[in-house]
Coordinates of C-alpha atoms and ligand atoms in Angstrom, one line a residue:
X1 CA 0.0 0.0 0.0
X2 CA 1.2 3.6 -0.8
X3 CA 2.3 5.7 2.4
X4 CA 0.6 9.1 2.1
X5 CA 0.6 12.0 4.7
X6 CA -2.1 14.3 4.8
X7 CA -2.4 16.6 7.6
X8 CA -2.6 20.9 7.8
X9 CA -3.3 24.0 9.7
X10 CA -6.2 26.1 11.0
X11 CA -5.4 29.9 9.2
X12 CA -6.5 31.5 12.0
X13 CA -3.2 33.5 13.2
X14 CA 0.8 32.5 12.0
X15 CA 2.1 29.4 13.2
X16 CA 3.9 29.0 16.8
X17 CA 6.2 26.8 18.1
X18 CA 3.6 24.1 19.2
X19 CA 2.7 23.4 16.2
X20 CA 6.4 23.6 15.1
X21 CA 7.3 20.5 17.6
X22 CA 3.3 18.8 17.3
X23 CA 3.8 18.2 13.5
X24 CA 5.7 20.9 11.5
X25 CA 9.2 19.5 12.0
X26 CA 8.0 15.9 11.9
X27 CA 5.8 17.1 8.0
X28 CA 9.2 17.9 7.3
X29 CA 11.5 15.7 8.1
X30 CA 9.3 12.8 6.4
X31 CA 8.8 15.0 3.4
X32 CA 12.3 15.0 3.0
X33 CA 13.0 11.2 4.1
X34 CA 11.7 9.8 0.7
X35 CA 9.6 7.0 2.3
X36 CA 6.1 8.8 1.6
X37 CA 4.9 8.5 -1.8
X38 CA 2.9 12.3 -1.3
X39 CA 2.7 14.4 1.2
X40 CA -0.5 16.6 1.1
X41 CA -0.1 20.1 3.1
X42 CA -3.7 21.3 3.4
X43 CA -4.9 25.2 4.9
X44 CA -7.8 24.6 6.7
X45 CA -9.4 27.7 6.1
X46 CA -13.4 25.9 5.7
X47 CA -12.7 24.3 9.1
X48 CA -11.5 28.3 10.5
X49 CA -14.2 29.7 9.0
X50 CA -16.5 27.1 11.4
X51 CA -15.7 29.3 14.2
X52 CA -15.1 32.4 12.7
X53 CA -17.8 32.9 10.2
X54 CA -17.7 36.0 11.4
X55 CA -14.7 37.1 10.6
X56 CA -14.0 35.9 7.1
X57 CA -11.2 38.4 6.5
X58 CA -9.3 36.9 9.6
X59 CA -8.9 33.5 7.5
X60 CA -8.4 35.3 4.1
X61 CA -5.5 37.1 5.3
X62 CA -3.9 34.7 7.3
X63 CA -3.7 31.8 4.5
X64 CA -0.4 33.3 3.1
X65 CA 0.9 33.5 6.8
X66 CA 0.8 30.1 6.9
X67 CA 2.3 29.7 3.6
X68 CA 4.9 31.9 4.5
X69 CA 5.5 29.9 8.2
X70 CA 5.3 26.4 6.2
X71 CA 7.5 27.0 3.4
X72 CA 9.9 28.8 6.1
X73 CA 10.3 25.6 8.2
X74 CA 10.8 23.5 5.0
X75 CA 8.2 21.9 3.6
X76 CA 9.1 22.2 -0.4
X77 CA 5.9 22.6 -3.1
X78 CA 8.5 20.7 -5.4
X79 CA 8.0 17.5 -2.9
X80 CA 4.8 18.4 -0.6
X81 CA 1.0 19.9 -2.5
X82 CA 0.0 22.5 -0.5
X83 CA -3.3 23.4 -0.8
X84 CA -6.1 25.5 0.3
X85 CA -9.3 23.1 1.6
X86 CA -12.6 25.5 0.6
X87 CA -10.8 25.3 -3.3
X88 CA -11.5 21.7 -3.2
X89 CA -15.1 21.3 -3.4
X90 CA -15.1 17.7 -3.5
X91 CA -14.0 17.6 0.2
X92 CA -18.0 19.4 1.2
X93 CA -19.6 16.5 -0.8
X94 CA -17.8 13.8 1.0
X95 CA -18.7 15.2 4.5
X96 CA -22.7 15.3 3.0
X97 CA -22.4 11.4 3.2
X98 CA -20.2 10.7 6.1
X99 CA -22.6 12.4 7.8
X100 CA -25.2 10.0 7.9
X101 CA -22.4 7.4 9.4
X102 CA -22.4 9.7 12.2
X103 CA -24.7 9.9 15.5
X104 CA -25.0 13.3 17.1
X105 CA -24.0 11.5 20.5
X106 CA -20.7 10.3 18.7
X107 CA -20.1 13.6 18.0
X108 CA -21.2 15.0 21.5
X109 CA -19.0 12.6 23.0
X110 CA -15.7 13.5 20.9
X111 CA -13.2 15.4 23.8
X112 CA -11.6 17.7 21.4
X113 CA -14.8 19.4 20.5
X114 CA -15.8 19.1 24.0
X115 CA -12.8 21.4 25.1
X116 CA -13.0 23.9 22.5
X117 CA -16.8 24.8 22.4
X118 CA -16.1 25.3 26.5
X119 CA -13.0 27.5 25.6
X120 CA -14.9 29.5 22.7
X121 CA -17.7 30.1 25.0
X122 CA -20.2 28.3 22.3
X123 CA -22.0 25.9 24.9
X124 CA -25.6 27.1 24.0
X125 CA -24.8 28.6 20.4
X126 CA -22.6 25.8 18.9
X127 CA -22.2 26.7 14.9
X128 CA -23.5 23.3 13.3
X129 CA -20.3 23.3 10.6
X130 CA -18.1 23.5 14.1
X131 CA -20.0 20.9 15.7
X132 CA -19.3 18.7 12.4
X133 CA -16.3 19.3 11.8
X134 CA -14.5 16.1 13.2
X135 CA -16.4 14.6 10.0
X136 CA -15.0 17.7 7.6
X137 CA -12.0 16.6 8.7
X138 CA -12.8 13.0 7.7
X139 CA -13.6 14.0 4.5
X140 CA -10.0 16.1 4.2
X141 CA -8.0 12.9 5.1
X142 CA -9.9 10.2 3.0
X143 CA -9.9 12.2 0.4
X144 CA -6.1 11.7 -0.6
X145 CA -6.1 8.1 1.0
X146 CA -3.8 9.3 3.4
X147 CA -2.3 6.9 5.9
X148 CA -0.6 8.7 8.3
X149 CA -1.4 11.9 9.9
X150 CA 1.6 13.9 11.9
X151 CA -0.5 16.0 14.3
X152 CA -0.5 16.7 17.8
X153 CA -1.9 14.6 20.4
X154 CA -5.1 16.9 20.4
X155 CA -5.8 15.5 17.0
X156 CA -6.2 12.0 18.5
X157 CA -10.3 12.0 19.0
X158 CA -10.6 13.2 15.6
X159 CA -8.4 10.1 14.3
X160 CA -10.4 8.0 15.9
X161 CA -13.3 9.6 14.8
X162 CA -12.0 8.9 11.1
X163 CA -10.9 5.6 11.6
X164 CA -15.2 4.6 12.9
X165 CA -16.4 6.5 9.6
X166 CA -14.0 4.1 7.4
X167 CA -14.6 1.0 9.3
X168 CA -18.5 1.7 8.6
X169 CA -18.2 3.2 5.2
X170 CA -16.0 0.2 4.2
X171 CA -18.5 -2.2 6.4
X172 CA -21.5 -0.8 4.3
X173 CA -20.2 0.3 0.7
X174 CA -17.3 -2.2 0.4
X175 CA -13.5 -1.4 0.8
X176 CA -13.4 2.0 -0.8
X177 CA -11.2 4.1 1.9
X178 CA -8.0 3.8 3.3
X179 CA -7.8 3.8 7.4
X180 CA -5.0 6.4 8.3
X181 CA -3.0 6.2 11.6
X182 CA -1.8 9.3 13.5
X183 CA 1.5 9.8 13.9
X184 CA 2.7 11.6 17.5
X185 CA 5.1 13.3 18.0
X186 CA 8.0 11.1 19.8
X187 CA 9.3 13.8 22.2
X188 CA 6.4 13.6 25.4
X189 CA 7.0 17.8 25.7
X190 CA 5.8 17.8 22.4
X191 CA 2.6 16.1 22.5
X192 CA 1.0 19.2 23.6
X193 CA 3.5 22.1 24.0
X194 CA 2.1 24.3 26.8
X195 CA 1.5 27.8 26.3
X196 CA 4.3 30.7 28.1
X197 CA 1.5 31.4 30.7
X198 CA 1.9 27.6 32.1
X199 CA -1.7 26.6 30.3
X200 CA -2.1 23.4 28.9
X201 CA -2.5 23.9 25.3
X202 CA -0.2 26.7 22.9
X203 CA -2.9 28.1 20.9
X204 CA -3.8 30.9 18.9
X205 CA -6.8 31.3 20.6
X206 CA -5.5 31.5 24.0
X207 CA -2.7 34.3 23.1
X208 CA -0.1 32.3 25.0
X209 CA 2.2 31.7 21.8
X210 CA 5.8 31.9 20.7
X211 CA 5.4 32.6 17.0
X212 CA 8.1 31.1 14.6
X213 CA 8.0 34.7 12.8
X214 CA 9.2 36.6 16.6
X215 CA 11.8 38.4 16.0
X216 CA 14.7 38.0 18.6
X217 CA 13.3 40.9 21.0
X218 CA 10.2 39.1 21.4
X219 CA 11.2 36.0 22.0
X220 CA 13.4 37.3 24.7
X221 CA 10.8 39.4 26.3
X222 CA 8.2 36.3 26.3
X223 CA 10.8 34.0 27.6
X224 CA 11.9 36.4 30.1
X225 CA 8.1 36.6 31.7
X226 CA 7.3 32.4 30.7
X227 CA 5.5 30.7 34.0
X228 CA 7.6 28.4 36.2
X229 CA 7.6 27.7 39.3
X230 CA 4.9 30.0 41.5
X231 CA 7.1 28.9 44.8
X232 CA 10.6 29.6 43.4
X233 CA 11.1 32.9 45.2
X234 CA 14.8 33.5 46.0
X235 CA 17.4 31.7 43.9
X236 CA 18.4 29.1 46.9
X237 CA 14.8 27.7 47.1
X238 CA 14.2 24.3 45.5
X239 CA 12.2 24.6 42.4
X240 CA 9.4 22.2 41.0
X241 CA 10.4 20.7 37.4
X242 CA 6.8 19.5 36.8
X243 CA 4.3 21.8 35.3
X244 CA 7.2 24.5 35.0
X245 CA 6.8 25.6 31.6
X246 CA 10.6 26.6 30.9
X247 CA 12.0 22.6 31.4
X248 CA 8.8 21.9 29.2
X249 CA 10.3 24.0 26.5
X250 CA 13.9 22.4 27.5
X251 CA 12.8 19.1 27.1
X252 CA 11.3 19.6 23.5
X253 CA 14.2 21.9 22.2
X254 CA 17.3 21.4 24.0
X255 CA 20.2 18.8 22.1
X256 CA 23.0 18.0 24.2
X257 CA 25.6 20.0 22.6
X258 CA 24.0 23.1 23.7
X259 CA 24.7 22.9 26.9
X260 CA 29.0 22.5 25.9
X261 CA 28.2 25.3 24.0
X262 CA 26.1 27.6 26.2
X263 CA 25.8 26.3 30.0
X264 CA 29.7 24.1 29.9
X265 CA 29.1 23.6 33.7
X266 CA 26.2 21.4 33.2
X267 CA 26.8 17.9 31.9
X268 CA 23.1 18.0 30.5
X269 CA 19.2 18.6 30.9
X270 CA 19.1 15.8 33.8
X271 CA 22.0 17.6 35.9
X272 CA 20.4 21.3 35.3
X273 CA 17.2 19.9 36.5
X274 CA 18.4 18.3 39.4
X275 CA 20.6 21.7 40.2
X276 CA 16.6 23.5 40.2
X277 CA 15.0 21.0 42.3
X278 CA 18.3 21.1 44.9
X279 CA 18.0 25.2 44.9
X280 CA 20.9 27.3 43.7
X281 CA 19.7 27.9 40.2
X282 CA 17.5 31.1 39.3
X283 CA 15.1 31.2 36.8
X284 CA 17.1 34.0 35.2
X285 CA 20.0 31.9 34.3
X286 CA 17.6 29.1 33.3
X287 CA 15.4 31.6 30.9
X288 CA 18.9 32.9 29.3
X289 CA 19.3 28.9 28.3
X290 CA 16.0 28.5 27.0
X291 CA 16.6 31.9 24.9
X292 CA 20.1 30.6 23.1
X293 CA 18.3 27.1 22.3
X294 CA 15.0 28.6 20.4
X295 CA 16.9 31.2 18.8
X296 CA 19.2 28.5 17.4
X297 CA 15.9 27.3 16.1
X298 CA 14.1 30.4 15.2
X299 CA 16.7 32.3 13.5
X300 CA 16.8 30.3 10.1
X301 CA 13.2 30.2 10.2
X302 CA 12.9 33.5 10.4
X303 CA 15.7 34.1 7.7
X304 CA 13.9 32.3 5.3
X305 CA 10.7 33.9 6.2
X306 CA 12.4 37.3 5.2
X307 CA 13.2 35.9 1.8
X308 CA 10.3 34.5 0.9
X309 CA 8.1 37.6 2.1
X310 CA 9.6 39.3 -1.3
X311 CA 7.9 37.0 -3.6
X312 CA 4.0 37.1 -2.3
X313 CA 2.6 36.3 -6.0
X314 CA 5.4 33.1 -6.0
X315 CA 3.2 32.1 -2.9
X316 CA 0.1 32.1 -4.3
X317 CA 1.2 30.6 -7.3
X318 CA 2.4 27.5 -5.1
X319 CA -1.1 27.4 -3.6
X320 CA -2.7 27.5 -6.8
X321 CA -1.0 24.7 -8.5
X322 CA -1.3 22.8 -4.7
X323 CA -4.8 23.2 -4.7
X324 CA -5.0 22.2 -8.4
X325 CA -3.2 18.9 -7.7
X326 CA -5.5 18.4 -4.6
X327 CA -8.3 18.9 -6.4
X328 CA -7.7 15.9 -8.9
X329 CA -6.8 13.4 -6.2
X330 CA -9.9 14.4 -4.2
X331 CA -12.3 14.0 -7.5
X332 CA -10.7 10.5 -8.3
X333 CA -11.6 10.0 -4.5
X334 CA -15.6 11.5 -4.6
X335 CA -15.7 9.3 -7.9
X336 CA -14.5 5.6 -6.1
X337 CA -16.9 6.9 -3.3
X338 CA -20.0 7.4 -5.4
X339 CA -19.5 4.2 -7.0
X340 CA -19.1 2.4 -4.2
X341 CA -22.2 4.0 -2.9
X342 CA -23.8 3.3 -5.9
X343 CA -24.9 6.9 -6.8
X344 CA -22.9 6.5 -9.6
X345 CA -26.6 6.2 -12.2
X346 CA -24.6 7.6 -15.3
X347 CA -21.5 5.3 -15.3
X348 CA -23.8 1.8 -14.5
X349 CA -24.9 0.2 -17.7
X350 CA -25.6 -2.6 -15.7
X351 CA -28.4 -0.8 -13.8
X352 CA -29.7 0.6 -17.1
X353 CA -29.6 -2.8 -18.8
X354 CA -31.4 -5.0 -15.6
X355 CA -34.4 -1.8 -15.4
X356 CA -34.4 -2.1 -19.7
X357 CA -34.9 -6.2 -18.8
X358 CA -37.2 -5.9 -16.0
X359 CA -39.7 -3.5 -18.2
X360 CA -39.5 -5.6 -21.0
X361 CA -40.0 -8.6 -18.8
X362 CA -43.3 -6.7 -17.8
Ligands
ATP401 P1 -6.8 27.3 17.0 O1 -6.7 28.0 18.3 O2 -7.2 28.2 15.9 O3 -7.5 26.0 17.0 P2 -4.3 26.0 17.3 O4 -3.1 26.8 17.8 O5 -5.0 25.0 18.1 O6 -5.3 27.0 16.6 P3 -4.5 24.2 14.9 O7 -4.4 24.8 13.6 O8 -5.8 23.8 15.5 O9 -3.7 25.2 16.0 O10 -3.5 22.9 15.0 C1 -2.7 22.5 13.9 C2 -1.8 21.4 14.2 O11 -0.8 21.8 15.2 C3 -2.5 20.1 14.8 O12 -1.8 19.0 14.3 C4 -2.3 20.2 16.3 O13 -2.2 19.0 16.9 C5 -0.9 20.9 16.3 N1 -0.8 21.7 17.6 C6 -1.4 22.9 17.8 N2 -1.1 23.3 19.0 C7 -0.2 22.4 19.6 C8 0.5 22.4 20.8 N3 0.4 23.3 21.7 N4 1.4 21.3 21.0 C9 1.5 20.3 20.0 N5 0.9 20.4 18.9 C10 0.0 21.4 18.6
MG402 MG1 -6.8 23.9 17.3

């Protein structure tokens, strides 16, 4: 069986480093491996626009922002499609029939959606395309027969959620979809990189982000006021390693030969840790680190950034020809589904040939 990625981005704001560590560095690093046989980069600006229908101008200018992030990090339009999902119309027609594979208790029940409509404030106004969308997003990863999805461990109801509208498509219609398989991120800081204010989740919509496009001042500046420890007072205290958000960032970012090349009284992350939890070590000293490390990682980011902010028509013209591509893999998709489904009246002699019988019969 082909190995095909499939997996995207909400254009809601630019991208931060959660999503960086939750998927962006893993998209590329397997688009450049060799072992996929496509890699589909998808905008999700149908699935921002569930929550912001209000506010369609949010989406529309925040599409090349995360072009501009994406192709910043890596991901090459000569090896990945990137596309844009409301240019695909093939993906709303899908959903329109995975829809009746789908109770609303299933979708009640799904934890993700649970979260969000509590952190949006929607509980007694939920938009019905935001309620759906765990099956829009069924639709996006069928559609190119993807089998693994690199996404963040938020993601993992609405795999699952996927994987049930397969089983019973497949169940019902006959094998006509491919079951995909989510692929975490292998670093446990990464699973869910928390925001700078110590909250669980780094998201947009909580305003707790490190954007990949901060320059070097703001990054400093956020680091410098990140949550730690509420209890590390004075610099001889002992200091909590759990839930401080600083080691969080540590253990997701830090390789070992920073610490020889920035902290060369530390052996490692285990020994600067330990220093914390003993007392001795002030958060100061500990930020500074955190600083050198994402810069090391931001910096040629944000380099490329600056060079490909010159070309803005060369970015659209990727996105074009993305979504083109897109668009013919999700038709040859619809098409296997309709059959399958047998709403395919056009393309069946047989049917026309056994009605022609039966009348004739009469
Ligand atoms: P929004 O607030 O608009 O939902 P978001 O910041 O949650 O935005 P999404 O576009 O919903 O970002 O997520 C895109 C991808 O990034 C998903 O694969 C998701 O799992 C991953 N991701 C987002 N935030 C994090 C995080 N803090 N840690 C790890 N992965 C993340
Ligand atoms: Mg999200």
């Amino acid at each position: 069986m082909k190995k095909i990625i499939l997996t995207g981005d909400r254009p809601t704001g630019r991208l931060h480093v959660g999503h960086y560590v939750g998927s962006l560095k893993r998209r590329v690093e397997l688009q450049n491996s060799g072992e996929y046989d496509k890699v589909n980069i998808m905008i999700a600006d149908a699935q921002a626009l569930t929550d912001n229908a209000d506010n369609p101008e949010k989406v529309r200018q925040n599409i090349i922002e995360v072009a501009l992030d994406y192709m910043s990090c890596g991901l090459d339009p000569n090896k990945s499609t990137i596309f844009i999902q409301s240019q695909i119309s093939e993906l709303c027609e899908l959903s329109f029939y995975y829809m009746n594979l789908v109770t609303v208790a299933r979708l009640q029940r799904n934890p993700t959606v649970k979260t969000e409509i509590k952190m949006r404030n929607f509980e007694a106004s939920i938009p019905v395309g935001f309620f759906t969308y765990p099956i829009s997003q069924a639709s996006d990863i069928t559609a190119f027969d993807a089998t693994t999805v690199p996404a963040g461990e938020d993601q993992m109801p609405m795999i699952e959620q996927t994987r049930e509208i397969v089983r019973r498509f497949n169940s019902i219609y006959g094998e006509a979809l491919v079951e995909p398989d989510i692929l975490l991120p292998s670093n446990q800081a990464c699973l869910r990189l928390p925001g700078t204010d110590g909250k669980a989740k780094m998201s947009k919509s909580l305003g707790n982000c490190i954007y990949l496009s901060d320059d070097s001042d703001t990054l400093r500046k956020k680091i410098m006021s990140m949550y730690t420890d509420p209890d590390h007072l004075k610099v001889s205290d002992p200091g909590k390693i759990e839930g401080n958000t600083v080691f969080t960032y540590l253990d997701a970012f830090s390789k070992p030969e920073q610490f020889e090349r920035y902290l060369p009284e530390y052996a490692g992350l285990d020994e600067l840790k330990a220093h914390y939890q003993k007392g001795g070590l002030g958060d100061v000293k500990v930020k500074k680190f955190l600083f050198s490390v994402l810069e090391e990682e931001l910096e040629p980011i944000r380099a490329k950034r600056k060079e490909l902010e010159k070309d803005i028509p060369y970015i659209y013209e990727v996105l074009k020809k993305g979504s083109d591509d897109a668009r013919q893999t999700a038709a040859q998709t619809l098409s296997r589904v309709k059959n399958a489904m047998k709403i395919n009246y056009f393309d069946d002699a047989e049917l026309i040939r056994a009605q022609s019988e039966k009348y004739k019969a009469e």
